Short mmCIF file of C-alpha atoms and ligand atoms in Angstrom, two decimals:
data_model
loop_
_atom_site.label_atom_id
_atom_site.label_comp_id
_atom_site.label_asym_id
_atom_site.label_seq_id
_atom_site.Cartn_x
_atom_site.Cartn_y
_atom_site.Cartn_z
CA UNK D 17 -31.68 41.69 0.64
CA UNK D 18 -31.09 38.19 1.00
CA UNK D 19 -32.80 35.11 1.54
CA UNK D 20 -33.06 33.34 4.91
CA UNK D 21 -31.17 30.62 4.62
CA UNK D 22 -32.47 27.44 6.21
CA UNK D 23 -34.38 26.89 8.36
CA UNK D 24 -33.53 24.14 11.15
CA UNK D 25 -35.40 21.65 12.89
CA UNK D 26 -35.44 20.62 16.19
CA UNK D 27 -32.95 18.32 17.07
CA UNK D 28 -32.91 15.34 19.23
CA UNK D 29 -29.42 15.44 20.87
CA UNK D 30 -29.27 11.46 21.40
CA UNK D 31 -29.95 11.14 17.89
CA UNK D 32 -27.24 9.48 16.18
CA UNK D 33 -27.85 11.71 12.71
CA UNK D 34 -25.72 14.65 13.13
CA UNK D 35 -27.63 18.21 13.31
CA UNK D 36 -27.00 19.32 10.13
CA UNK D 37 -28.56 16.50 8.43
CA UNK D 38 -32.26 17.05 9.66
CA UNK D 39 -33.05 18.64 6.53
CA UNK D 40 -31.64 15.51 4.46
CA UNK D 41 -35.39 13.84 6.43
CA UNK D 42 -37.62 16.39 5.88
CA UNK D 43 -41.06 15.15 5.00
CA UNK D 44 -41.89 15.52 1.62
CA UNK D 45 -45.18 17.61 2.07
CA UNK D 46 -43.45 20.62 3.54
CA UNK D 47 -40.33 19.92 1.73
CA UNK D 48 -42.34 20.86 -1.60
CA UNK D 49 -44.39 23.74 0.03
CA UNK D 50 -40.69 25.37 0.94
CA UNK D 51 -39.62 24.56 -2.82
CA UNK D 52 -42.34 26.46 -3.89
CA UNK D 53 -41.93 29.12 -1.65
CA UNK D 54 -38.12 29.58 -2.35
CA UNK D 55 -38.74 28.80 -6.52
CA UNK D 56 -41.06 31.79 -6.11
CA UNK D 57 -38.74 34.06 -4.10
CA UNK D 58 -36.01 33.37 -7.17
CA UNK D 59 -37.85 34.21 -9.79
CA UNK D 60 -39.01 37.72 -8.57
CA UNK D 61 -35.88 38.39 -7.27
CA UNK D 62 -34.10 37.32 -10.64
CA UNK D 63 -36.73 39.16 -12.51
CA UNK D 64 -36.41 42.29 -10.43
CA UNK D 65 -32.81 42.07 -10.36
CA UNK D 66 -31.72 40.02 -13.93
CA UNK D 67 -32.60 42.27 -17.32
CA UNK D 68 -31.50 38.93 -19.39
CA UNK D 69 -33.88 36.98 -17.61
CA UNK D 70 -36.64 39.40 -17.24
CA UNK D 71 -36.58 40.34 -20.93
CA UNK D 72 -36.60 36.13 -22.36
CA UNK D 73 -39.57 36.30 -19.43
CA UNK D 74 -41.43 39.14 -20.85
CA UNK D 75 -41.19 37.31 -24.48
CA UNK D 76 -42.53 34.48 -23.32
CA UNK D 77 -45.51 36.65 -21.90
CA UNK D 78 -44.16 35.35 -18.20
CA UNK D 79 -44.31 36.77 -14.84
CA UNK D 80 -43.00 35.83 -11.26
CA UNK D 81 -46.94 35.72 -10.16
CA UNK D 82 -47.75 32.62 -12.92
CA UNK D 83 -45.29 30.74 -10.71
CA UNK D 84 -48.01 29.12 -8.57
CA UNK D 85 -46.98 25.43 -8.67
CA UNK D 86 -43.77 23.75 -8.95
CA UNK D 87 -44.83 22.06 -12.40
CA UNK D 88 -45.10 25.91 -13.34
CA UNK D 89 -40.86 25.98 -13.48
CA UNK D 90 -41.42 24.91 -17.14
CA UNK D 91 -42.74 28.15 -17.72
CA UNK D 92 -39.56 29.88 -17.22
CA UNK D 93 -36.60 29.95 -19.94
CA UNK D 94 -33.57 27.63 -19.81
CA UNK D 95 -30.10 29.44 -19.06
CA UNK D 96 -26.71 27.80 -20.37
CA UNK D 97 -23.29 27.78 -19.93
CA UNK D 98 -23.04 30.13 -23.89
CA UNK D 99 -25.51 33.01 -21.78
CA UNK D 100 -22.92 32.95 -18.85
CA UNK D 101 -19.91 33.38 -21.61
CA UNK D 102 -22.05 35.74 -23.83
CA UNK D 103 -23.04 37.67 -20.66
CA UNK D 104 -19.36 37.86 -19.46
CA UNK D 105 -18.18 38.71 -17.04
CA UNK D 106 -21.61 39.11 -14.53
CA UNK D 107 -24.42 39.43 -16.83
CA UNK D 108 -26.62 36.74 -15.03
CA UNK D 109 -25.56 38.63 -11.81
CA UNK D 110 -28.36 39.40 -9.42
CA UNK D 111 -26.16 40.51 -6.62
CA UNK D 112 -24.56 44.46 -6.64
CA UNK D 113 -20.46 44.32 -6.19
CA UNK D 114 -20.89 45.40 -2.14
CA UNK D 115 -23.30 41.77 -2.23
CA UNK D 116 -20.96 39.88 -3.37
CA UNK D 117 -18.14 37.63 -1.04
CA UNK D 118 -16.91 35.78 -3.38
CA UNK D 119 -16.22 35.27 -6.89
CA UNK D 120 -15.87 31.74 -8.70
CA UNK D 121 -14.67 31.21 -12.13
CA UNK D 122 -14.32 27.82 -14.27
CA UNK D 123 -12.07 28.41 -17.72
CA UNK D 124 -13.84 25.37 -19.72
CA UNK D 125 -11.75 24.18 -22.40
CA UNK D 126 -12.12 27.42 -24.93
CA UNK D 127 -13.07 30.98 -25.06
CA UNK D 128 -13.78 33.06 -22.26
CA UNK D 129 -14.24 31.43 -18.35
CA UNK D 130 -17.44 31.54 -16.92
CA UNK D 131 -17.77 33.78 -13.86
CA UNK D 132 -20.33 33.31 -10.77
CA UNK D 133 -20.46 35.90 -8.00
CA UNK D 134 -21.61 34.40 -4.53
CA UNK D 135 -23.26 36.44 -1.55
CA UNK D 136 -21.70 35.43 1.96
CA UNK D 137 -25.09 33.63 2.37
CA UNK D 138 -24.72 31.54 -1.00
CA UNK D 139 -21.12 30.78 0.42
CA UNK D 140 -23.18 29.62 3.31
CA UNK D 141 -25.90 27.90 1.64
CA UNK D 142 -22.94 25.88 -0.47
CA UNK D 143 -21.27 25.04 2.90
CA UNK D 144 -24.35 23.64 4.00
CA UNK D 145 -24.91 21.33 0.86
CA UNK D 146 -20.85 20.55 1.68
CA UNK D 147 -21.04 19.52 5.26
CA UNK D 148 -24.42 17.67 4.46
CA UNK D 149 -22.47 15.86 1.94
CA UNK D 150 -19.46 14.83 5.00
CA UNK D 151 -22.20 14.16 7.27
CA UNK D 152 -23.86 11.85 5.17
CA UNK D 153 -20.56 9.50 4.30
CA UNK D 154 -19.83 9.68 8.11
CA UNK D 155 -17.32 12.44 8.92
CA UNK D 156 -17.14 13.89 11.95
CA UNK D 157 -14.98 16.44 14.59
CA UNK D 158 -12.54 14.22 14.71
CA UNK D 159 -11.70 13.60 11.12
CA UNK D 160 -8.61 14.85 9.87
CA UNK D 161 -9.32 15.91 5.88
CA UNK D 162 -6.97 16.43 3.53
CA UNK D 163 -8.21 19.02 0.62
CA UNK D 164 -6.31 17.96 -2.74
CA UNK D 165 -8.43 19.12 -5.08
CA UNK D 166 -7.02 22.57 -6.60
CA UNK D 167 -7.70 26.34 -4.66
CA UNK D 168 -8.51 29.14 -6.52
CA UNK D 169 -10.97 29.73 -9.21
CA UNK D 170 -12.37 25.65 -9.25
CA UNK D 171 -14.74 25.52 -6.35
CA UNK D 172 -13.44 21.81 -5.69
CA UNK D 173 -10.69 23.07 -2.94
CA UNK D 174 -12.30 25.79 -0.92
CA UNK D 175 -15.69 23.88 -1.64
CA UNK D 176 -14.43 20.69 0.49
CA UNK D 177 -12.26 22.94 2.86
CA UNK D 178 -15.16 24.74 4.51
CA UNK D 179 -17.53 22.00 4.19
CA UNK D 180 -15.01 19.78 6.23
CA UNK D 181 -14.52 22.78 8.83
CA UNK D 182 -17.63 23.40 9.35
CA UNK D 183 -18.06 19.53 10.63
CA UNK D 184 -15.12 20.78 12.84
CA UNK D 185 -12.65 18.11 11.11
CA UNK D 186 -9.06 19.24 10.81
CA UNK D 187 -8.05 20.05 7.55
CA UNK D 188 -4.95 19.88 5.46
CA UNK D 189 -5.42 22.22 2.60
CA UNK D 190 -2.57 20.76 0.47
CA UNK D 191 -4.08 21.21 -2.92
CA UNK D 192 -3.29 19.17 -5.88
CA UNK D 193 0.35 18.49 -6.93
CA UNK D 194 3.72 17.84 -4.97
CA UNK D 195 1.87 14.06 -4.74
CA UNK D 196 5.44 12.91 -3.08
CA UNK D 197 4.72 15.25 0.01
CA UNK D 198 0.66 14.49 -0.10
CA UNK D 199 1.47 10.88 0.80
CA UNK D 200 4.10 12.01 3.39
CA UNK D 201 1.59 14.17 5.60
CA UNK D 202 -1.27 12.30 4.94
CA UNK D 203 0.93 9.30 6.90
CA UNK D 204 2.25 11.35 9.24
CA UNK D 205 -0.40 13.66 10.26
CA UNK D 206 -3.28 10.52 10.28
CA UNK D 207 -5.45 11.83 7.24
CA UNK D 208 -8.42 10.03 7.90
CA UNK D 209 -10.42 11.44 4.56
CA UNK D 210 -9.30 12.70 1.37
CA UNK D 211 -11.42 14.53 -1.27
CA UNK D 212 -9.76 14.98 -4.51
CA UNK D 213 -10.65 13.63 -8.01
CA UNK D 214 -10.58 10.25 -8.57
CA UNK D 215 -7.72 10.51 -11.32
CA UNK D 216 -5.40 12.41 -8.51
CA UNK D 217 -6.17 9.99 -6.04
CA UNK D 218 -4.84 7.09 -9.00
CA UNK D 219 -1.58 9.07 -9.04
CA UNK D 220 -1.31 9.16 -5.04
CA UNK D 221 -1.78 5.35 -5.35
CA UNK D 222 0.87 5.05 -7.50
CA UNK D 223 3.18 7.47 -5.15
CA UNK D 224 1.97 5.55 -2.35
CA UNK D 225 3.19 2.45 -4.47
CA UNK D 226 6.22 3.96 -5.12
CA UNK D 227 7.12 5.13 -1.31
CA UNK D 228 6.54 1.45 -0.24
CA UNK D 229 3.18 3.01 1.91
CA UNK D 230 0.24 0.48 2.94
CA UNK D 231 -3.31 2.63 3.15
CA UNK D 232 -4.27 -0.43 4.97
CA UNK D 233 -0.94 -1.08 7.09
CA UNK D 234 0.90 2.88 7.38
CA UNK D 235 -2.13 5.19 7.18
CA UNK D 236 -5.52 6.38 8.78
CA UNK D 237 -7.08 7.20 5.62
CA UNK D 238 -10.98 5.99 5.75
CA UNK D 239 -12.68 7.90 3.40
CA UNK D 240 -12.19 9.21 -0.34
CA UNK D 241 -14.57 12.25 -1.30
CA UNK D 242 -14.71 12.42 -5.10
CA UNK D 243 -16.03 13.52 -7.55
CA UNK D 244 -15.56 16.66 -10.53
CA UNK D 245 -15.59 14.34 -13.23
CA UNK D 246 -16.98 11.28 -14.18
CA UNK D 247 -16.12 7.75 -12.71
CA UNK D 248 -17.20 4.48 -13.01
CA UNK D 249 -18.78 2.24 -10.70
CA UNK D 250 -15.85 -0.04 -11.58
CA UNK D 251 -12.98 2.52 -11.13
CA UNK D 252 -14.47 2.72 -7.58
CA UNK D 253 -14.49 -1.22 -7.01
CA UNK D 254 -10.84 -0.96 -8.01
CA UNK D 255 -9.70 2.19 -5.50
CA UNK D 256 -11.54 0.68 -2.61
CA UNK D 257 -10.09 -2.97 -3.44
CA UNK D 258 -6.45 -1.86 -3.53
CA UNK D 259 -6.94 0.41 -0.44
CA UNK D 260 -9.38 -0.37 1.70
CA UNK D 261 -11.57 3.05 2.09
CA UNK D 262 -15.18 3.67 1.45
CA UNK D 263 -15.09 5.94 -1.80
CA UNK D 264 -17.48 8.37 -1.70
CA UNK D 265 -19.36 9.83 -4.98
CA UNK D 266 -19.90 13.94 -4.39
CA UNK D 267 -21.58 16.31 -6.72
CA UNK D 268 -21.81 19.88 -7.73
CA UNK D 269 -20.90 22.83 -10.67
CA UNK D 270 -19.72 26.23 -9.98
CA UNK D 271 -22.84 27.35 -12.17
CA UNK D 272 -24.67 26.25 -9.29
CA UNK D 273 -22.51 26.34 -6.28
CA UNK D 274 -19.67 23.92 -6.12
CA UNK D 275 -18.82 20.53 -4.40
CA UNK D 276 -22.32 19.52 -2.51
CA UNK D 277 -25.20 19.87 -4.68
CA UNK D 278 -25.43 16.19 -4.12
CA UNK D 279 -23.46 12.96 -2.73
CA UNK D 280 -24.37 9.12 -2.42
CA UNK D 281 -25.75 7.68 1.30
CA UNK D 282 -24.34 4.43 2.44
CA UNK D 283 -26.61 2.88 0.59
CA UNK D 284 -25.71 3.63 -2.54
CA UNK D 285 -28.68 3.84 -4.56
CA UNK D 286 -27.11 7.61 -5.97
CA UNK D 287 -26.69 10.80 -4.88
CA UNK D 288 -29.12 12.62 -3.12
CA UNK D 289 -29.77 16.27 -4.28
CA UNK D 290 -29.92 18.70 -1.66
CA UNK D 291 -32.98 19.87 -3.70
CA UNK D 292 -34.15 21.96 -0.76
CA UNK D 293 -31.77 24.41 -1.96
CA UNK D 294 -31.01 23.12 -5.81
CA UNK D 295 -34.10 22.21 -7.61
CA UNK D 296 -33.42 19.73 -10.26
CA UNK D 297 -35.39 18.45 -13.55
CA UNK D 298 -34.43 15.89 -15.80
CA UNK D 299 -35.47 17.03 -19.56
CA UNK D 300 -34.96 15.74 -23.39
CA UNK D 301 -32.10 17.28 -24.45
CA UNK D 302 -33.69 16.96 -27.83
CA UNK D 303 -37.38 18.36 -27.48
CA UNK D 304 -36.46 20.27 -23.96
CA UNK D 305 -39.74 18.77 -22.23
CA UNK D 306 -39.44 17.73 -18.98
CA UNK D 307 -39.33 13.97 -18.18
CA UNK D 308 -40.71 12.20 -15.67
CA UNK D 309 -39.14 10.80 -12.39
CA UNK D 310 -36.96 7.43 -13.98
CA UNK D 311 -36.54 8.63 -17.90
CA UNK D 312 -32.91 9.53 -18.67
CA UNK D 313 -32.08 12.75 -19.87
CA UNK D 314 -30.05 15.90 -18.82
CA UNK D 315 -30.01 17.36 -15.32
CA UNK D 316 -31.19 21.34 -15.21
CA UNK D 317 -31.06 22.88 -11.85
CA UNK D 318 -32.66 26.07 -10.58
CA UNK D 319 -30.85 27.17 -7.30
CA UNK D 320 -34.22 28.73 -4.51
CA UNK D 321 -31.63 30.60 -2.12
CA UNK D 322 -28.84 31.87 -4.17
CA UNK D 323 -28.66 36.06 -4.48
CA UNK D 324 -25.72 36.18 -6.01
CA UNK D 325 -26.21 34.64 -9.68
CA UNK D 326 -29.29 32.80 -9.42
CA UNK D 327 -29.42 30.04 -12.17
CA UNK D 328 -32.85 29.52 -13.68
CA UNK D 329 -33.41 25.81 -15.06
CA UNK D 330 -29.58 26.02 -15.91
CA UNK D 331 -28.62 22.84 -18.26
CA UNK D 332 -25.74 21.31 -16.77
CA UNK D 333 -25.52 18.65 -19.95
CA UNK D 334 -24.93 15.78 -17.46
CA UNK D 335 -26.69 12.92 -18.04
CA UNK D 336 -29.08 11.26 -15.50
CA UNK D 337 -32.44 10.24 -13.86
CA UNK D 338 -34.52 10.53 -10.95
CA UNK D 339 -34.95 8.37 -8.88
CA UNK D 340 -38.72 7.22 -8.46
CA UNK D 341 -38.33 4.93 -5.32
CA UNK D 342 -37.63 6.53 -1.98
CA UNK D 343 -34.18 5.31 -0.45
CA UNK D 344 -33.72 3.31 2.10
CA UNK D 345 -31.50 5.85 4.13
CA UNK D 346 -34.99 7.20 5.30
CA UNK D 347 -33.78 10.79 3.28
CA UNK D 348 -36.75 12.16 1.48
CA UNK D 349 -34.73 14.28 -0.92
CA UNK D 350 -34.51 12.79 -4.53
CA UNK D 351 -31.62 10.50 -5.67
CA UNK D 352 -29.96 10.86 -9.53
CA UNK D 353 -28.00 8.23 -10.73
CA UNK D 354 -24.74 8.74 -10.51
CA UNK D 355 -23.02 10.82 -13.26
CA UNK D 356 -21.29 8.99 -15.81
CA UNK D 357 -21.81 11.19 -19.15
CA UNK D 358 -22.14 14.31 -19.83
CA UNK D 359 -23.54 15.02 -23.35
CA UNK D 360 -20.70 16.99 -24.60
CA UNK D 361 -18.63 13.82 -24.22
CA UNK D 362 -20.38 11.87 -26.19
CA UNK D 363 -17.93 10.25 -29.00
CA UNK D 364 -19.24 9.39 -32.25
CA UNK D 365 -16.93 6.46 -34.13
CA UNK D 366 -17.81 5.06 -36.81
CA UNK D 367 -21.34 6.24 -36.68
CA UNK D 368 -21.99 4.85 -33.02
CA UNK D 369 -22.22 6.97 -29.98
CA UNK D 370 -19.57 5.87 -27.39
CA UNK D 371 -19.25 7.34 -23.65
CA UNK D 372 -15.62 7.11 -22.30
CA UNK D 373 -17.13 5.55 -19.29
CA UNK D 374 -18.31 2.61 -21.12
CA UNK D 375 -14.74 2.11 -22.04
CA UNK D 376 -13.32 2.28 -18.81
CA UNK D 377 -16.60 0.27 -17.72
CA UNK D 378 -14.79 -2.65 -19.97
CA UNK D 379 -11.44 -1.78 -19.14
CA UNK D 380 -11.46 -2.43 -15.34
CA UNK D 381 -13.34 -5.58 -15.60
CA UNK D 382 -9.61 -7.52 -16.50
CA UNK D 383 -7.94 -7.60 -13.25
CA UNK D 384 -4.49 -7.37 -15.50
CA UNK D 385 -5.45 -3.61 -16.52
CA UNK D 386 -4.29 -0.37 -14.50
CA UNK D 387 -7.05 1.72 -13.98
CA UNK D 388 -5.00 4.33 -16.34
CA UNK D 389 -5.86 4.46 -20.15
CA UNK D 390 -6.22 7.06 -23.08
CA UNK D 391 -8.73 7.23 -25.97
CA UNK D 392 -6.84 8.23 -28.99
CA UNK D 393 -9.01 9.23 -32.36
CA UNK D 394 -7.06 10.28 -35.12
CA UNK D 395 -8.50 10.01 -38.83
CA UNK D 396 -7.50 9.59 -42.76
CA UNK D 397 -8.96 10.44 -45.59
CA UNK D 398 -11.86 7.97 -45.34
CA UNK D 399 -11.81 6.31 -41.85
CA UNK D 400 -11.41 7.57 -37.99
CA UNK D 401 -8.96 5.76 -36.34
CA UNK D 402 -9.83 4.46 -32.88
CA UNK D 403 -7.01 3.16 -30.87
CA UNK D 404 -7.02 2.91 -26.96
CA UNK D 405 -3.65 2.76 -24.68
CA UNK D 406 -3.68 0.92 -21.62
CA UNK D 407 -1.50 0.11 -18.76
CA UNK D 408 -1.15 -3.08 -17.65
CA UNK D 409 -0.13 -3.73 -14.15
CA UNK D 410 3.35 -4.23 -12.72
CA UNK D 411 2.65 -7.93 -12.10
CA UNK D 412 0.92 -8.59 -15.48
CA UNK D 413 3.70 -6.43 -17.46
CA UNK D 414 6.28 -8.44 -19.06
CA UNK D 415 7.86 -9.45 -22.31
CA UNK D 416 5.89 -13.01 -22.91
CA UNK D 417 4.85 -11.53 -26.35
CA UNK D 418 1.95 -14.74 -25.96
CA UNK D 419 1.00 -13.93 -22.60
CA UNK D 420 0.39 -10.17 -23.67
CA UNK D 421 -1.43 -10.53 -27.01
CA UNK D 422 -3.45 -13.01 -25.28
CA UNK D 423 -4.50 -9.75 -22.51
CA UNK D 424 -4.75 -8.11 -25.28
CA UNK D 425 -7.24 -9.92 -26.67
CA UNK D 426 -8.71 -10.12 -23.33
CA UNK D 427 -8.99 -6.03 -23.28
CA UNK D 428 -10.32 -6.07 -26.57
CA UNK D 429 -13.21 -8.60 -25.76
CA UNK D 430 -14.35 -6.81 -22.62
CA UNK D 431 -14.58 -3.37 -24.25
CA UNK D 432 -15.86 -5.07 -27.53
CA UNK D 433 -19.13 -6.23 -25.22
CA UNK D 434 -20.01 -3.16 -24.32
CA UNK D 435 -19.01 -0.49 -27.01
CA UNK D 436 -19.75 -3.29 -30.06
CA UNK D 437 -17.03 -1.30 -31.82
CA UNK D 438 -13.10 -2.93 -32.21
CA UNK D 439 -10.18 -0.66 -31.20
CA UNK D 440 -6.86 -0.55 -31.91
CA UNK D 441 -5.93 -1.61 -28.26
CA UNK D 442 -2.14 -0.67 -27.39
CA UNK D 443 -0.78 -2.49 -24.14
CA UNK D 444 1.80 0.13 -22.23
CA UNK D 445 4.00 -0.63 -19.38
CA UNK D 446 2.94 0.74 -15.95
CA UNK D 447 3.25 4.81 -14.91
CA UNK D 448 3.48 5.08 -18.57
CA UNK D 449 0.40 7.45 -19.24
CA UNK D 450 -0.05 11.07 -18.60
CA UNK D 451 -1.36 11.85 -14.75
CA UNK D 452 -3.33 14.21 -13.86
CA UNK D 453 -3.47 16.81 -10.35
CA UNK D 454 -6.88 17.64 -11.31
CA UNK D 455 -9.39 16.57 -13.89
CA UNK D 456 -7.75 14.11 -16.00
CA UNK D 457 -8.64 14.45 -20.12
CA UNK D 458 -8.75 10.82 -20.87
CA UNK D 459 -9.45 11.38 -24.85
CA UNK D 460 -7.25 12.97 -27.32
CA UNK D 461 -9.42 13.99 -30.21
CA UNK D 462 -7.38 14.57 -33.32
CA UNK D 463 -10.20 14.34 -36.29
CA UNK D 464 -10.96 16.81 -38.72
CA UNK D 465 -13.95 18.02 -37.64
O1 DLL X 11 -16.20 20.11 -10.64
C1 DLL X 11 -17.25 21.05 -8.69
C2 DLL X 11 -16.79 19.90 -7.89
C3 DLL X 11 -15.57 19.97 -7.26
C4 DLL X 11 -17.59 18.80 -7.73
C5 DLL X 11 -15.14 18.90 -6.47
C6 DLL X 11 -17.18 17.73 -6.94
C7 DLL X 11 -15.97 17.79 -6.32
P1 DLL X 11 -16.97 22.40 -12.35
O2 DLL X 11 -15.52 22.53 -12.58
O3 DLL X 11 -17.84 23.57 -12.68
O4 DLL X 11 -17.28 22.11 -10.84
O5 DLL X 11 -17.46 21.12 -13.15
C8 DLL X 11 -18.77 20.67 -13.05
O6 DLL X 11 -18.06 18.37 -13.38
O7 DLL X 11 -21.25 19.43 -14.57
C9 DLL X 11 -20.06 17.36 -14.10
O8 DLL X 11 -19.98 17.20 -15.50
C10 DLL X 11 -18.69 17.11 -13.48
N1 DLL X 11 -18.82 16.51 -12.15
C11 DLL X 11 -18.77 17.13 -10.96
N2 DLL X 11 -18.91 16.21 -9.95
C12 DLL X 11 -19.09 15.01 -10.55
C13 DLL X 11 -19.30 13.69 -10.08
C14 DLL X 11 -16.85 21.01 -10.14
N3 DLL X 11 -19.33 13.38 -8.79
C15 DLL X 11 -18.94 19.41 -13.87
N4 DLL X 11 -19.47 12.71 -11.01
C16 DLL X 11 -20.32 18.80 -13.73
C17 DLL X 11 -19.43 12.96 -12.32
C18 DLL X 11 -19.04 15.20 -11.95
N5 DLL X 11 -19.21 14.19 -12.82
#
C-alpha cells in the first residue's frame, strides 16, 4: 500500500558528505522527473483514498490523469488548517487505522487540535528529512544531542530524537522544563548539540548565567538546532555571540511532517527544502496564483510520499520566497528564505502592518537590550495603545534615571527605523519577563476586536 520511500544513490565511501545526504545533490533533471512521478502517485492515491479531496476534485472537473506536468499542481484545490479542524478528527486521512504508526496532534491557540495520522513509512520519510537536516549542520555518531523541545503531541521532540538517532548520536531526551537540571547534564554528560526553540534556549542562557556555567569554558555544546517559531537573523547573532555555537535554522509543521521539511547549509543563503519529498509553491495569499521563483508570498506544500494524511497544496501561512540562484553548497534542492512571518501574525497599529520580527529586528541591534521583550496592545475608546517591555541587561540595568531614558530613547530610535510607528517603550530589569519551555507568545493582544 505504500510508497517506496527513497531511493538511494551510490555512495562513494571516501566522500566526506555523509550517505544520507546524496539526495540533498541530486541533479535537477531527475530530481523533477521523480517529483512528478511521486506528485502523481499522491494525487491518485488521495483521490482513491480522500472523499474531501476527490469530491473539491470532481467540482473542479479534475482527475489524477490531468496531472501530467508539475506546473499542472495548480490544478488541484488548496487544503488548510479550517479543513483539518472541520474534518476532525481524520477526515483528510488516507491511511486505514491498521496503516497508521503514529498519530500527531498540534492544539493551535482555539477550537479543536488538528490531528495527522502517519504510516511507519511517513515516520520514516520524516526521519529522513530529520537526519538530512543533522547531516547538513555537521552532526555526526559521535554527537551527543540533547532533545528539549517538548514530547508528545508537538512533533518538535520525537521529530529531533529520531532524526539525531538515526545519525547514531547519543541522545538526551530531556524535554522542555526543569531548565536547572538541562544545564546540569548537558555539562556533565558533554552535550555537544541542542535542538530546542530559540526562546527555551534564552532561558537556559539565563540558567546557565545563573549557575555561573561558561558554554565556551564548562561545556561541549557546538551546535543549536532551532527552529518552531520565528527568529531573527539578529536573535541568532546574539545566541551565537554570547555562546559561541553555530545556531542552526530547522524547519517543518506537523501538517506536513514535523522538524525537517527544511534547514539552512553552512552557507546560509536559507533553508533548503527537502522538496524531493515536500513539494513547495510560493502563492499570493490574496489572488492564490502561484508566484514565481523570488516573489514573496506564502509557502503551500504538497507532501509526494506521505500515505498517511497526504496534504495537497496545504497553505502553511508562512511567509517566504524561493530562491532563484542555486547555492553554493552544491545542493540542488530549492532554498526559502528563512521564516520570519507568518501571515496570521501580522499586527495592524494604527493602520500599518507590523511583524513582531521587525521589532525584535530593532530591538537586538542596542547591545544594552536582552534579547527578551513583550508586545503589549491594549486600546480606548478611540486609539490602540502600543507599548513594548524590554529587558535591559544586567550590566546596562541600573538606577541612573539619565543613563536609562537616554537607552530608552536609544530602543525607541532603532525600532522607530524600521516599524516607522512610536511605542510606548517600557525598560524592565533583567529575568523580569515571562519565559517560555516551548514556543514563547511574545504579543499580548488586548483590543476589542
Ligand atoms: O513547530 C515543528 C517543528 C518542531 C519545527 C521543532 C522545527 C523544530 P507546528 O507546531 O505544527 O510544528 O508549527 C509549525 O511553526 O508553520 C511555522 O509558522 C513555525 N515554524 C516552524 N519552524 C520554524 C522555523 C513545528 N525554523 C509552524 N522558523 C510553522 C520560523 C518556524 N518558523
Amino acid at each position: 500500500m505504500s510508497y517506496p520511500i527513497y531511493p538511494t544513490l551510490p555512495h562513494d565511501l571516501n566522500s566526506p558528505i555523509h550517505p544520507v545526504s546524496a539526495m540533498d545533490y541530486l541533479p535537477v533533471a531527475p530530481l523533477r522527473a521523480l517529483q512528478l512521478h511521486r506528485l502523481q502517485w499522491t494525487v491518485k492515491w488521495a483521490y482513491e483514498r480522500v472523499p474531501i479531496f476527490r469530491r473539491r476534485c470532481q467540482e473542479r472537473g479534475v482527475r489524477p490523469e490531468h496531472i501530467q506536468t508539475l506546473a499542472d499542481i495548480k490544478l488541484l484545490p488548496f487544503s488548510k488548517k479550517t479543513d483539518l479542524r472541520d474534518f476532525y478528527p481524520l477526515g483528510l486521512a488516507g491511511g486505514n487505522m491498521d496503516e497508521t504508526a503514529r498519530f500527531h496532534c498540534s492544539s493551535g491557540t482555539t477550537g479543536k487540535p488538528i490531528c495527522i495520522s502517519n504510516t511507519m513509512d511517513d515516520i520514516l520519510v520524516w526521519q529522513n528529512g530529520g537526519m538530512r537536516c543533522l547531516a547538513m549542520f555537521g552532526l555526526r555518531a559521535g554527537d551527543v544531542l540533547q532533545v528539549s523541545y517538548g514530547y508528545g503531541l508537538f512533533t518538535g521532540g520525537l521529530g529531533a530524537h529520531y532524526a539525531g538517532e538515526g545519525l547514531g548520536c547519543a541522545i538526551l531526551p530531556t524535554s522542555g522544563g526543569n531548565t536547572e537540571r538541562q544545564v546540569m547534564l548537558m555539562r556533565d554528560l558533554g552535550v555537544t548539540a541542542i535542538a530546542c526553540t530559540p526562546s527555551y534556549f534564552l532561558r537556559i542562557m539565563d540558567e546557565a548565567r545563573r549557575q555561573g556555567v561558561d558554554f565556551r569554558r564548562d561545556t561541549k555544546l557546538r551546535h543549536g538546532i532551532f527552529g518552531a517559531e520565528p527568529w531573527t537573523t539578529e536573535m541568532r547573532d546574539t545566541i551565537e555571540r554570547e555562546t559561541g555555537i553555530v545556531a542552526h535554522d530547522i524547519y517543518g509543521l506537523t501538517e506536513i511532517a514535523g522538524p525537517g521539511v527544511a534547514g539552512d547549509c553552512s552557507h546560509r543563503t536559507g533553508l533548503h527544502i527537502w522538496e524531493d519529498h515536500f513539494y513547495p509553491e510560493i502563492i499570493d495569499p490574496e489572488t492564490l496564483e502561484p508566484l514565481p521563483d523570488g516573489e514573496v508570498g506564502e509557502l503551500v506544500f504538497t507532501t509526494i510520499t506521505r500515505c498517511g494524511t497526504p496534504m495537497i497544496r496545504y497553505r502553511t501561512r508562512d511567509l517566504t520566497r524561493l530562491h532563484t540562484e542555486v547555492c553554493p553548497c552544491g545542493r540542488t534542492m530549492r532554498v526559502m528564505d528563512r521564516i520570519s512571518a507568518r501571515s496570521d501574525d501580522m499586527l495592524i497599529i494604527h493602520g500599518v502592518n507590523v511583524f513582531p520580527g521587525q521589532i525584535e529586528a530593532g530591538l537586538l541591534r542596542v547591545p544594552e537590550v536582552a534579547p527578551h521583550y513583550q508586545i503589549v496592545l491594549s486600546s480606548t475608546d478611540t486609539l490602540d495603545l502600543f507599548e513594548i517591555k524590554v529587558e535591559v541587561t544586567a550590566e546596562a540595568f541600573s538606577d541612573n534615571i539619565r543613563a536609562l531614558e537616554n537607552l530608552r530613547k536609544r530602543v525607541l530610535d532603532a525600532v522607530k527605523s524600521i516599524i516607522g510607528l512610536t511605542p510606548r517603550i517600557i525598560l524592565v530589569a533583567p529575568g523580569t519577563l515571562p519565559r517560555s519551555d516551548g514556543k514563547i507568545k511574545r504579543v499580548i493582544d488586548n483590543r476589542t476586536k
